[in-house]
Amino acid sequence: MEHIISLTLENKFGSLSRVAGLFSGRGFNIESLSVAPTLDPSVSMMTIVTSGDDRIIEQIMKQLNKVIDVIKVVDISENEFVERETALIKVHTRPEDRAEALRIADIFRASVLDSSPTSYTIEVTGDVRKVQAIIQLLQPLGIKELVRTGRIAIAREPTRHAQAQPRPLAKAN
Amino acid sequence: MQLTGAEIFLESLKREGVDTLFALPGGVVLKIFDVLHQQKDIRVILTRHEQGAGHMAEGYAKATGKPGVCLITSGPGMTNVITALADAYMDSVPMVCFSGQVPTGMIGNDAFQEADNTGLSRPCTKYNFLVKDVNDLAQTIKEAFYLASTGRPGPVLVDIPKDISMDKGEFHYPKSVSIRGYNPTYDGSKWKIKQAADAIMKSKRPILYIGGGVQHSGASAEVMELAEMTQIPVDMTLMALGAFPGNHPLSLGMLGMHGTYVANMAMHYSDLVIAVGARFDDRVTGKVAEFCPTAKIIHIDIDPTSIRKNIHVDIPIVGDCKRVLIELNNILRATVNGNQREQRKPWWDQLTAWQQEHPLAYTQEPEAQIKPQYLINRLYELTADRDPIVSTDVGQHQMWAAQYFKLKNPLTWLTSGGLGTMGFGFPAAMGAQAAFPGRLVLCIAGDGSIQMNTQELATAVIEKLPVKVFVINNRFHGMVRQWQDLFYEGRYSCSQLGNVPDFVKLAEAYGAAGIRIDKIGDVDAGIQEALAIDRPVFIDVPVYQYENCYPMIPAGGSNHEMLLEDPPDLKKPQSTHQQASQAGSDTVLTA
C-alpha cells in the first residue's frame, strides 16, 4: 500500500544521501521524494512517497528514525492529509492542436507559462490523479518534456476543536 | 587557547580517555602523526595494514567495552579500513575511526590519494563527519565518541582534511553534547515489562535467548539473576558467549546453525522466548516460517529496528537490556515463590533428555590425526583457570571454539559474527592484548583465515603483544569444503589451500615463536610450551582435514531439523594414522 512519509531532518551536507542510501541499501521503494528548507534554515522537510506492506512500512519508519540526521518522522497518510504536486509539461502543438491544448489546460485550471509557435509549456498543480489525468489528455498531442516536483503533503488540522469551542462560550453566557 | 587542528585532535582524545591508538600514517595525516610523536599519554601502535588497525580497535573495544580508536590516511587507507568498519557496524562495536582527507580546497578534484571517505563509509558506520572548519573539530570529536558509545554502539568516522589538521583554532572541549535527532530509549515501557513478567510467570516452557546486547549493556548479572530466580534455561548467540557462563547448569550453550541440539530444540518447542539484546539473525532463526511455532516472543532491545525486522514479536520492549532486566527482576522477585524448579520440572526433564540424547560429540582415535575439537577442548581445559580472552577467525574453527570454549565472563569473546570477516581474529586479539598486557589472549584461527592478516605478525613482535595464535590447519577453507561435501557432491572448487606456508617458519621469520603440534600425545605439552613463551606465538596444528562441524541446520532448514553427523552416503577419506599425516601424504601439496 502507498504511504506518504514526512521527514524533518538536519539541513546538512550528506543528509539527503543518508536517507536515499537507506532506501536503496535496504531495498525499500521510493516513488517520489521532494526536499526543501523550512522556516528554520537548519532544518529541511522531506516528503517521501513509498509503498509496502505493514511490516515493511514499520521498518521504513523505524529505520528513518534511526538515521541521526532525521529529527522527526510522520506517516502522513495514516490520517487525513492534503497533497499536491506540480508538473511542467511542454506540449508539442501543431497549428490544428493549439486550441485543444489550451482547452485542456483550461479544464484543469492549468496555466500556460511559455508559448512558442510549435509548443506550449503548461503548469498544473493538483493531487496525483489530476496531474496524471492532464498528462493522459495531453499525450496524444505529443509531450516533448515533462518535469514533476514529486508529491508534497501536509496533515489536515483536526476539525473537532473548532466544533467544541462554542460550548464553554455558551456556558459563560 | 589557540591550537593547531592536530593538537586539538590530541587534546580531545586525551579528554576522552583514549590510551591506545592503532594507526598507519600517510601524506595527509603527517601533521597529526608529528604531534603524536611528541607526546607520551597515548600509545600509538603502528600496524602493517589499515584493516589490521581497524580490527585491533575492534578487539580493544570488545575486550574493554570502551570505544576503540584508529587513525588512517586518505584514499587507500580509507578503503582498507572499510572491512573493519562494516564488521564493527554489524556487531555493534563502539569504535571511532579518524581518516585523513586531501585539503578542503582539493576535495572533489580527484587529488592524489583522494577518496570520498564519508560516501564510502556511510552505509557501514553509525554516523560520519567531514570536518570543514578547525573550530568544529573538538565538538565533532566529542559527538563522535558520544555516538559510538551510547545507544546501540557502532563505528563512527571522522574525516579530517589536511588543512584542518594544520589550521589554528580556539580549543574548547565541550562537556556534554545533545544531538536533536538522536535520543536512544534506555528505560523500557513499564507497562510492557509488566506484561513480560506476567508472561514469564504463566509460561511452562520458557527460554532465554541472549545476544551481544547483553555484553554491550553489561547486563550479565541481571541475566544471571533472572535465569536463576525463575529457573529459565539460557541459549546464547555467537555474540553472547561469555555474557552467561558456558558451564552454568542453566546454560544450554550456543543456538543457531551450529548450535547445540538442546539449544535449538528448546527454541523450537518453547512456549515463551525471551530475547535479550539479540536480533533474530538468519543463522539463528533458520527457516523463518517454522521458527518457534508455539512460542510467544518477548523482545528486549535498544534498537527499535531490530524488533519485528525478521520475526513477529508479541511483547516488544525498547530499552537498554540492563535497565529493563533490573525492572523486570524487581517485579518477578516479588512474585516468584521459590519452587520455580519444581514447577518447571517437566520442561527441565525434557531439556535434560535432549541434552543426553545428543550432546556435542566427536571421536578422537588415540593414534590418529588430531581432531580440531580435541585441540580446542584441551586448550579450553588447560587455560580455564586463567580466564583468557579468546578471539577467533571465521569458519569451522570458529564454530568449534564457540561450542567447546565455555567462557565464564563477559567481554572475553572476540569474534566476527554479523559480517563473518576472515582475518579478524589475529588483529582483534592484539587489540585486546594492548588493552590488557598482563592477560592471556588466545586466537583460534584457521589456516585460511589467518592468511588474510599475517602481516600483523610484525606489529605483534615490535609492539610486544604476546598473543597465542592456534592455527587449526586443515589445508582447506574448511567450512566451504564442508558445504561442498554436503551439498555439491564433494567437488572442491577453490577450497584446497595446500600445505603452505610453513606457519612455524613464517612466525620465526618475523621474530615470533613458532611451534608445531602434530601428534595427539604432544597436544598438552605443546599448549603448555606455547603459553610459557612471553612473545607472540604461532602454534601450527595440522588436523584431520575432513572433519565436519555438527550439529548443523542446513541453510533454509528449520531449527528442529539438525544434521548431527555425516550422512551415511557421504564419502570422504578417513582419519589416518599420525605418521601418514605428515606433510608428505598431503595430496594437495604433492599434486
PDB file of N, CA and C in Angstrom, chain B residues 48-129:
ATOM      1  N   ARG B  48      50.531  -2.846  10.184  1.00  0.00           N
ATOM      2  CA  ARG B  48      51.096  -3.024   8.848  1.00  0.00           C
ATOM      3  C   ARG B  48      50.060  -2.890   7.747  1.00  0.00           C
ATOM      4  N   HIS B  49      48.804  -2.751   8.126  1.00  0.00           N
ATOM      5  CA  HIS B  49      47.727  -2.650   7.150  1.00  0.00           C
ATOM      6  C   HIS B  49      46.574  -1.955   7.864  1.00  0.00           C
ATOM      7  N   GLU B  50      45.842  -1.103   7.154  1.00  0.00           N
ATOM      8  CA  GLU B  50      44.759  -0.376   7.812  1.00  0.00           C
ATOM      9  C   GLU B  50      43.645  -1.314   8.298  1.00  0.00           C
ATOM     10  N   GLN B  51      43.455  -2.436   7.587  1.00  0.00           N
ATOM     11  CA  GLN B  51      42.436  -3.378   8.060  1.00  0.00           C
ATOM     12  C   GLN B  51      42.826  -3.901   9.437  1.00  0.00           C
ATOM     13  N   GLY B  52      44.149  -4.148   9.609  1.00  0.00           N
ATOM     14  CA  GLY B  52      44.642  -4.590  10.910  1.00  0.00           C
ATOM     15  C   GLY B  52      44.367  -3.544  11.980  1.00  0.00           C
ATOM     16  N   ALA B  53      44.605  -2.265  11.656  1.00  0.00           N
ATOM     17  CA  ALA B  53      44.345  -1.193  12.620  1.00  0.00           C
ATOM     18  C   ALA B  53      42.876  -1.187  13.034  1.00  0.00           C
ATOM     19  N   GLY B  54      42.006  -1.359  12.049  1.00  0.00           N
ATOM     20  CA  GLY B  54      40.565  -1.366  12.329  1.00  0.00           C
ATOM     21  C   GLY B  54      40.166  -2.527  13.229  1.00  0.00           C
ATOM     22  N   HIS B  55      40.648  -3.734  12.902  1.00  0.00           N
ATOM     23  CA  HIS B  55      40.281  -4.898  13.721  1.00  0.00           C
ATOM     24  C   HIS B  55      40.901  -4.823  15.112  1.00  0.00           C
ATOM     25  N   MET B  56      42.104  -4.225  15.212  1.00  0.00           N
ATOM     26  CA  MET B  56      42.706  -4.068  16.541  1.00  0.00           C
ATOM     27  C   MET B  56      41.842  -3.142  17.391  1.00  0.00           C
ATOM     28  N   ALA B  57      41.364  -2.052  16.776  1.00  0.00           N
ATOM     29  CA  ALA B  57      40.479  -1.146  17.512  1.00  0.00           C
ATOM     30  C   ALA B  57      39.223  -1.894  17.952  1.00  0.00           C
ATOM     31  N   GLU B  58      38.721  -2.778  17.084  1.00  0.00           N
ATOM     32  CA  GLU B  58      37.542  -3.576  17.451  1.00  0.00           C
ATOM     33  C   GLU B  58      37.844  -4.507  18.615  1.00  0.00           C
ATOM     34  N   GLY B  59      39.001  -5.175  18.555  1.00  0.00           N
ATOM     35  CA  GLY B  59      39.380  -6.103  19.625  1.00  0.00           C
ATOM     36  C   GLY B  59      39.527  -5.369  20.947  1.00  0.00           C
ATOM     37  N   TYR B  60      40.139  -4.189  20.872  1.00  0.00           N
ATOM     38  CA  TYR B  60      40.280  -3.347  22.062  1.00  0.00           C
ATOM     39  C   TYR B  60      38.895  -3.020  22.633  1.00  0.00           C
ATOM     40  N   ALA B  61      37.989  -2.631  21.749  1.00  0.00           N
ATOM     41  CA  ALA B  61      36.646  -2.231  22.185  1.00  0.00           C
ATOM     42  C   ALA B  61      35.865  -3.412  22.749  1.00  0.00           C
ATOM     43  N   LYS B  62      35.959  -4.558  22.093  1.00  0.00           N
ATOM     44  CA  LYS B  62      35.191  -5.726  22.555  1.00  0.00           C
ATOM     45  C   LYS B  62      35.677  -6.213  23.906  1.00  0.00           C
ATOM     46  N   ALA B  63      36.977  -6.039  24.182  1.00  0.00           N
ATOM     47  CA  ALA B  63      37.523  -6.534  25.439  1.00  0.00           C
ATOM     48  C   ALA B  63      37.357  -5.536  26.579  1.00  0.00           C
ATOM     49  N   THR B  64      37.285  -4.232  26.241  1.00  0.00           N
ATOM     50  CA  THR B  64      37.194  -3.228  27.304  1.00  0.00           C
ATOM     51  C   THR B  64      35.792  -2.645  27.444  1.00  0.00           C
ATOM     52  N   GLY B  65      35.001  -2.704  26.386  1.00  0.00           N
ATOM     53  CA  GLY B  65      33.703  -2.038  26.386  1.00  0.00           C
ATOM     54  C   GLY B  65      33.817  -0.546  26.068  1.00  0.00           C
ATOM     55  N   LYS B  66      35.054  -0.048  25.934  1.00  0.00           N
ATOM     56  CA  LYS B  66      35.255   1.369  25.573  1.00  0.00           C
ATOM     57  C   LYS B  66      35.473   1.478  24.062  1.00  0.00           C
ATOM     58  N   PRO B  67      35.247   2.662  23.472  1.00  0.00           N
ATOM     59  CA  PRO B  67      35.483   2.766  22.035  1.00  0.00           C
ATOM     60  C   PRO B  67      36.948   2.484  21.669  1.00  0.00           C
ATOM     61  N   GLY B  68      37.153   1.701  20.641  1.00  0.00           N
ATOM     62  CA  GLY B  68      38.480   1.507  20.073  1.00  0.00           C
ATOM     63  C   GLY B  68      38.739   2.632  19.085  1.00  0.00           C
ATOM     64  N   VAL B  69      39.985   3.075  18.971  1.00  0.00           N
ATOM     65  CA  VAL B  69      40.261   4.240  18.128  1.00  0.00           C
ATOM     66  C   VAL B  69      41.358   3.917  17.125  1.00  0.00           C
ATOM     67  N   CYS B  70      41.137   4.267  15.862  1.00  0.00           N
ATOM     68  CA  CYS B  70      42.193   4.088  14.873  1.00  0.00           C
ATOM     69  C   CYS B  70      42.319   5.334  14.010  1.00  0.00           C
ATOM     70  N   LEU B  71      43.479   5.491  13.433  1.00  0.00           N
ATOM     71  CA  LEU B  71      43.802   6.676  12.620  1.00  0.00           C
ATOM     72  C   LEU B  71      44.483   6.196  11.353  1.00  0.00           C
ATOM     73  N   ILE B  72      43.909   6.552  10.222  1.00  0.00           N
ATOM     74  CA  ILE B  72      44.441   6.073   8.946  1.00  0.00           C
ATOM     75  C   ILE B  72      44.456   7.219   7.936  1.00  0.00           C
ATOM     76  N   THR B  73      45.088   6.989   6.816  1.00  0.00           N
ATOM     77  CA  THR B  73      45.217   8.073   5.843  1.00  0.00           C
ATOM     78  C   THR B  73      44.098   8.012   4.795  1.00  0.00           C
ATOM     79  N   SER B  74      44.154   8.958   3.869  1.00  0.00           N
ATOM     80  CA  SER B  74      43.103   9.082   2.859  1.00  0.00           C
ATOM     81  C   SER B  74      43.200   7.961   1.828  1.00  0.00           C
ATOM     82  N   GLY B  75      42.310   7.967   0.879  1.00  0.00           N
ATOM     83  CA  GLY B  75      42.373   7.068  -0.279  1.00  0.00           C
ATOM     84  C   GLY B  75      42.452   5.605   0.111  1.00  0.00           C
ATOM     85  N   PRO B  76      43.569   4.940  -0.240  1.00  0.00           N
ATOM     86  CA  PRO B  76      43.669   3.508   0.042  1.00  0.00           C
ATOM     87  C   PRO B  76      43.636   3.202   1.536  1.00  0.00           C
ATOM     88  N   GLY B  77      44.106   4.118   2.371  1.00  0.00           N
ATOM     89  CA  GLY B  77      43.999   3.916   3.818  1.00  0.00           C
ATOM     90  C   GLY B  77      42.547   3.749   4.195  1.00  0.00           C
ATOM     91  N   MET B  78      41.722   4.597   3.628  1.00  0.00           N
ATOM     92  CA  MET B  78      40.285   4.546   3.916  1.00  0.00           C
ATOM     93  C   MET B  78      39.650   3.283   3.364  1.00  0.00           C
ATOM     94  N   THR B  79      39.947   2.953   2.109  1.00  0.00           N
ATOM     95  CA  THR B  79      39.283   1.772   1.538  1.00  0.00           C
ATOM     96  C   THR B  79      39.721   0.515   2.281  1.00  0.00           C
ATOM     97  N   ASN B  80      40.951   0.493   2.785  1.00  0.00           N
ATOM     98  CA  ASN B  80      41.410  -0.678   3.525  1.00  0.00           C
ATOM     99  C   ASN B  80      40.717  -0.849   4.872  1.00  0.00           C
ATOM    100  N   VAL B  81      40.292   0.229   5.473  1.00  0.00           N
ATOM    101  CA  VAL B  81      39.687   0.122   6.804  1.00  0.00           C
ATOM    102  C   VAL B  81      38.187  -0.163   6.719  1.00  0.00           C
ATOM    103  N   ILE B  82      37.640  -0.093   5.516  1.00  0.00           N
ATOM    104  CA  ILE B  82      36.187  -0.276   5.350  1.00  0.00           C
ATOM    105  C   ILE B  82      35.711  -1.626   5.905  1.00  0.00           C
ATOM    106  N   THR B  83      36.481  -2.690   5.672  1.00  0.00           N
ATOM    107  CA  THR B  83      36.068  -4.010   6.145  1.00  0.00           C
ATOM    108  C   THR B  83      35.880  -4.004   7.664  1.00  0.00           C
ATOM    109  N   ALA B  84      36.819  -3.351   8.362  1.00  0.00           N
ATOM    110  CA  ALA B  84      36.709  -3.299   9.816  1.00  0.00           C
ATOM    111  C   ALA B  84      35.506  -2.457  10.243  1.00  0.00           C
ATOM    112  N   LEU B  85      35.241  -1.368   9.526  1.00  0.00           N
ATOM    113  CA  LEU B  85      34.077  -0.542   9.861  1.00  0.00           C
ATOM    114  C   LEU B  85      32.788  -1.334   9.661  1.00  0.00           C
ATOM    115  N   ALA B  86      32.700  -2.033   8.530  1.00  0.00           N
ATOM    116  CA  ALA B  86      31.497  -2.821   8.247  1.00  0.00           C
ATOM    117  C   ALA B  86      31.326  -3.913   9.294  1.00  0.00           C
ATOM    118  N   ASP B  87      32.435  -4.512   9.692  1.00  0.00           N
ATOM    119  CA  ASP B  87      32.396  -5.556  10.721  1.00  0.00           C
ATOM    120  C   ASP B  87      31.888  -4.974  12.043  1.00  0.00           C
ATOM    121  N   ALA B  88      32.426  -3.816  12.417  1.00  0.00           N
ATOM    122  CA  ALA B  88      32.029  -3.179  13.678  1.00  0.00           C
ATOM    123  C   ALA B  88      30.563  -2.750  13.625  1.00  0.00           C
ATOM    124  N   TYR B  89      30.103  -2.345  12.451  1.00  0.00           N
ATOM    125  CA  TYR B  89      28.707  -1.916  12.318  1.00  0.00           C
ATOM    126  C   TYR B  89      27.769  -3.100  12.518  1.00  0.00           C
ATOM    127  N   MET B  90      28.094  -4.226  11.921  1.00  0.00           N
ATOM    128  CA  MET B  90      27.246  -5.412  12.050  1.00  0.00           C
ATOM    129  C   MET B  90      27.207  -5.913  13.486  1.00  0.00           C
ATOM    130  N   ASP B  91      28.349  -5.849  14.179  1.00  0.00           N
ATOM    131  CA  ASP B  91      28.422  -6.402  15.534  1.00  0.00           C
ATOM    132  C   ASP B  91      28.301  -5.328  16.616  1.00  0.00           C
ATOM    133  N   SER B  92      27.886  -4.129  16.244  1.00  0.00           N
ATOM    134  CA  SER B  92      27.660  -3.037  17.213  1.00  0.00           C
ATOM    135  C   SER B  92      28.877  -2.786  18.104  1.00  0.00           C
ATOM    136  N   VAL B  93      30.034  -2.650  17.489  1.00  0.00           N
ATOM    137  CA  VAL B  93      31.257  -2.411  18.250  1.00  0.00           C
ATOM    138  C   VAL B  93      31.515  -0.904  18.326  1.00  0.00           C
ATOM    139  N   PRO B  94      31.676  -0.353  19.543  1.00  0.00           N
ATOM    140  CA  PRO B  94      31.964   1.076  19.632  1.00  0.00           C
ATOM    141  C   PRO B  94      33.369   1.359  19.109  1.00  0.00           C
ATOM    142  N   MET B  95      33.468   2.256  18.166  1.00  0.00           N
ATOM    143  CA  MET B  95      34.755   2.483  17.516  1.00  0.00           C
ATOM    144  C   MET B  95      34.730   3.874  16.898  1.00  0.00           C
ATOM    145  N   VAL B  96      35.852   4.581  17.014  1.00  0.00           N
ATOM    146  CA  VAL B  96      35.965   5.870  16.322  1.00  0.00           C
ATOM    147  C   VAL B  96      37.168   5.780  15.394  1.00  0.00           C
ATOM    148  N   CYS B  97      36.903   5.995  14.112  1.00  0.00           N
ATOM    149  CA  CYS B  97      37.969   5.925  13.119  1.00  0.00           C
ATOM    150  C   CYS B  97      38.217   7.334  12.584  1.00  0.00           C
ATOM    151  N   PHE B  98      39.475   7.776  12.662  1.00  0.00           N
ATOM    152  CA  PHE B  98      39.849   9.069  12.093  1.00  0.00           C
ATOM    153  C   PHE B  98      40.545   8.819  10.767  1.00  0.00           C
ATOM    154  N   SER B  99      40.068   9.479   9.731  1.00  0.00           N
ATOM    155  CA  SER B  99      40.707   9.306   8.430  1.00  0.00           C
ATOM    156  C   SER B  99      41.246  10.652   7.967  1.00  0.00           C
ATOM    157  N   GLY B 100      42.369  10.603   7.262  1.00  0.00           N
ATOM    158  CA  GLY B 100      42.885  11.809   6.650  1.00  0.00           C
ATOM    159  C   GLY B 100      42.145  12.082   5.358  1.00  0.00           C
ATOM    160  N   GLN B 101      42.126  13.330   4.962  1.00  0.00           N
ATOM    161  CA  GLN B 101      41.477  13.702   3.705  1.00  0.00           C
ATOM    162  C   GLN B 101      42.358  14.748   3.022  1.00  0.00           C
ATOM    163  N   VAL B 102      42.248  14.834   1.714  1.00  0.00           N
ATOM    164  CA  VAL B 102      43.013  15.853   0.988  1.00  0.00           C
ATOM    165  C   VAL B 102      42.534  17.241   1.453  1.00  0.00           C
ATOM    166  N   PRO B 103      43.332  18.294   1.252  1.00  0.00           N
ATOM    167  CA  PRO B 103      42.927  19.620   1.735  1.00  0.00           C
ATOM    168  C   PRO B 103      41.550  20.012   1.205  1.00  0.00           C
ATOM    169  N   THR B 104      40.802  20.764   2.013  1.00  0.00           N
ATOM    170  CA  THR B 104      39.412  21.078   1.646  1.00  0.00           C
ATOM    171  C   THR B 104      39.307  21.671   0.242  1.00  0.00           C
ATOM    172  N   GLY B 105      40.275  22.504  -0.153  1.00  0.00           N
ATOM    173  CA  GLY B 105      40.207  23.125  -1.466  1.00  0.00           C
ATOM    174  C   GLY B 105      40.347  22.132  -2.616  1.00  0.00           C
ATOM    175  N   MET B 106      40.870  20.952  -2.328  1.00  0.00           N
ATOM    176  CA  MET B 106      41.076  19.969  -3.395  1.00  0.00           C
ATOM    177  C   MET B 106      40.036  18.863  -3.401  1.00  0.00           C
ATOM    178  N   ILE B 107      39.162  18.848  -2.398  1.00  0.00           N
ATOM    179  CA  ILE B 107      38.146  17.784  -2.333  1.00  0.00           C
ATOM    180  C   ILE B 107      37.280  17.819  -3.594  1.00  0.00           C
ATOM    181  N   GLY B 108      37.123  16.673  -4.199  1.00  0.00           N
ATOM    182  CA  GLY B 108      36.291  16.586  -5.397  1.00  0.00           C
ATOM    183  C   GLY B 108      37.070  16.741  -6.681  1.00  0.00           C
ATOM    184  N   ASN B 109      38.387  17.021  -6.568  1.00  0.00           N
ATOM    185  CA  ASN B 109      39.197  17.232  -7.775  1.00  0.00           C
ATOM    186  C   ASN B 109      39.977  15.997  -8.200  1.00  0.00           C
ATOM    187  N   ASP B 110      39.651  14.832  -7.635  1.00  0.00           N
ATOM    188  CA  ASP B 110      40.419  13.616  -7.904  1.00  0.00           C
ATOM    189  C   ASP B 110      41.900  13.824  -7.581  1.00  0.00           C
ATOM    190  N   ALA B 111      42.152  14.403  -6.425  1.00  0.00           N
ATOM    191  CA  ALA B 111      43.527  14.645  -5.988  1.00  0.00           C
ATOM    192  C   ALA B 111      44.209  13.314  -5.684  1.00  0.00           C
ATOM    193  N   PHE B 112      45.538  13.357  -5.555  1.00  0.00           N
ATOM    194  CA  PHE B 112      46.292  12.145  -5.236  1.00  0.00           C
ATOM    195  C   PHE B 112      45.798  11.555  -3.905  1.00  0.00           C
ATOM    196  N   GLN B 113      45.555  10.271  -3.898  1.00  0.00           N
ATOM    197  CA  GLN B 113      45.047   9.544  -2.723  1.00  0.00           C
ATOM    198  C   GLN B 113      43.759  10.153  -2.180  1.00  0.00           C
ATOM    199  N   GLU B 114      42.931  10.640  -3.077  1.00  0.00           N
ATOM    200  CA  GLU B 114      41.632  11.114  -2.614  1.00  0.00           C
ATOM    201  C   GLU B 114      40.585  10.025  -2.770  1.00  0.00           C
ATOM    202  N   ALA B 115      39.748   9.891  -1.774  1.00  0.00           N
ATOM    203  CA  ALA B 115      38.550   9.067  -1.901  1.00  0.00           C
ATOM    204  C   ALA B 115      37.437   9.789  -1.167  1.00  0.00           C
ATOM    205  N   ASP B 116      36.204   9.503  -1.546  1.00  0.00           N
ATOM    206  CA  ASP B 116      35.056  10.107  -0.870  1.00  0.00           C
ATOM    207  C   ASP B 116      34.822   9.321   0.419  1.00  0.00           C
ATOM    208  N   ASN B 117      35.567   9.689   1.460  1.00  0.00           N
ATOM    209  CA  ASN B 117      35.558   8.887   2.684  1.00  0.00           C
ATOM    210  C   ASN B 117      34.193   8.813   3.348  1.00  0.00           C
ATOM    211  N   THR B 118      33.499   9.946   3.402  1.00  0.00           N
ATOM    212  CA  THR B 118      32.185   9.897   4.048  1.00  0.00           C
ATOM    213  C   THR B 118      31.200   9.120   3.173  1.00  0.00           C
ATOM    214  N   GLY B 119      31.330   9.262   1.854  1.00  0.00           N
ATOM    215  CA  GLY B 119      30.457   8.499   0.958  1.00  0.00           C
ATOM    216  C   GLY B 119      30.725   7.011   1.043  1.00  0.00           C
ATOM    217  N   LEU B 120      32.008   6.641   1.097  1.00  0.00           N
ATOM    218  CA  LEU B 120      32.360   5.219   1.166  1.00  0.00           C
ATOM    219  C   LEU B 120      31.875   4.589   2.472  1.00  0.00           C
ATOM    220  N   SER B 121      31.966   5.339   3.548  1.00  0.00           N
ATOM    221  CA  SER B 121      31.687   4.734   4.845  1.00  0.00           C
ATOM    222  C   SER B 121      30.236   4.908   5.284  1.00  0.00           C
ATOM    223  N   ARG B 122      29.461   5.702   4.562  1.00  0.00           N
ATOM    224  CA  ARG B 122      28.098   5.968   5.018  1.00  0.00           C
ATOM    225  C   ARG B 122      27.279   4.706   5.323  1.00  0.00           C
ATOM    226  N   PRO B 123      27.255   3.712   4.414  1.00  0.00           N
ATOM    227  CA  PRO B 123      26.410   2.553   4.737  1.00  0.00           C
ATOM    228  C   PRO B 123      27.011   1.610   5.777  1.00  0.00           C
ATOM    229  N   CYS B 124      28.239   1.814   6.217  1.00  0.00           N
ATOM    230  CA  CYS B 124      28.811   0.888   7.184  1.00  0.00           C
ATOM    231  C   CYS B 124      29.310   1.585   8.440  1.00  0.00           C
ATOM    232  N   THR B 125      28.759   2.764   8.721  1.00  0.00           N
ATOM    233  CA  THR B 125      29.047   3.419  10.005  1.00  0.00           C
ATOM    234  C   THR B 125      27.725   3.869  10.615  1.00  0.00           C
ATOM    235  N   LYS B 126      27.771   4.056  11.937  1.00  0.00           N
ATOM    236  CA  LYS B 126      26.584   4.593  12.605  1.00  0.00           C
ATOM    237  C   LYS B 126      26.391   6.056  12.193  1.00  0.00           C
ATOM    238  N   TYR B 127      27.509   6.761  12.074  1.00  0.00           N
ATOM    239  CA  TYR B 127      27.456   8.141  11.594  1.00  0.00           C
ATOM    240  C   TYR B 127      28.846   8.523  11.106  1.00  0.00           C
ATOM    241  N   ASN B 128      28.919   9.539  10.262  1.00  0.00           N
ATOM    242  CA  ASN B 128      30.248  10.016   9.889  1.00  0.00           C
ATOM    243  C   ASN B 128      30.258  11.521   9.712  1.00  0.00           C
ATOM    244  N   PHE B 129      31.431  12.085   9.862  1.00  0.00           N
ATOM    245  CA  PHE B 129      31.597  13.539   9.808  1.00  0.00           C
ATOM    246  C   PHE B 129      32.718  13.883   8.834  1.00  0.00           C
TER     247      PHE B 129
END
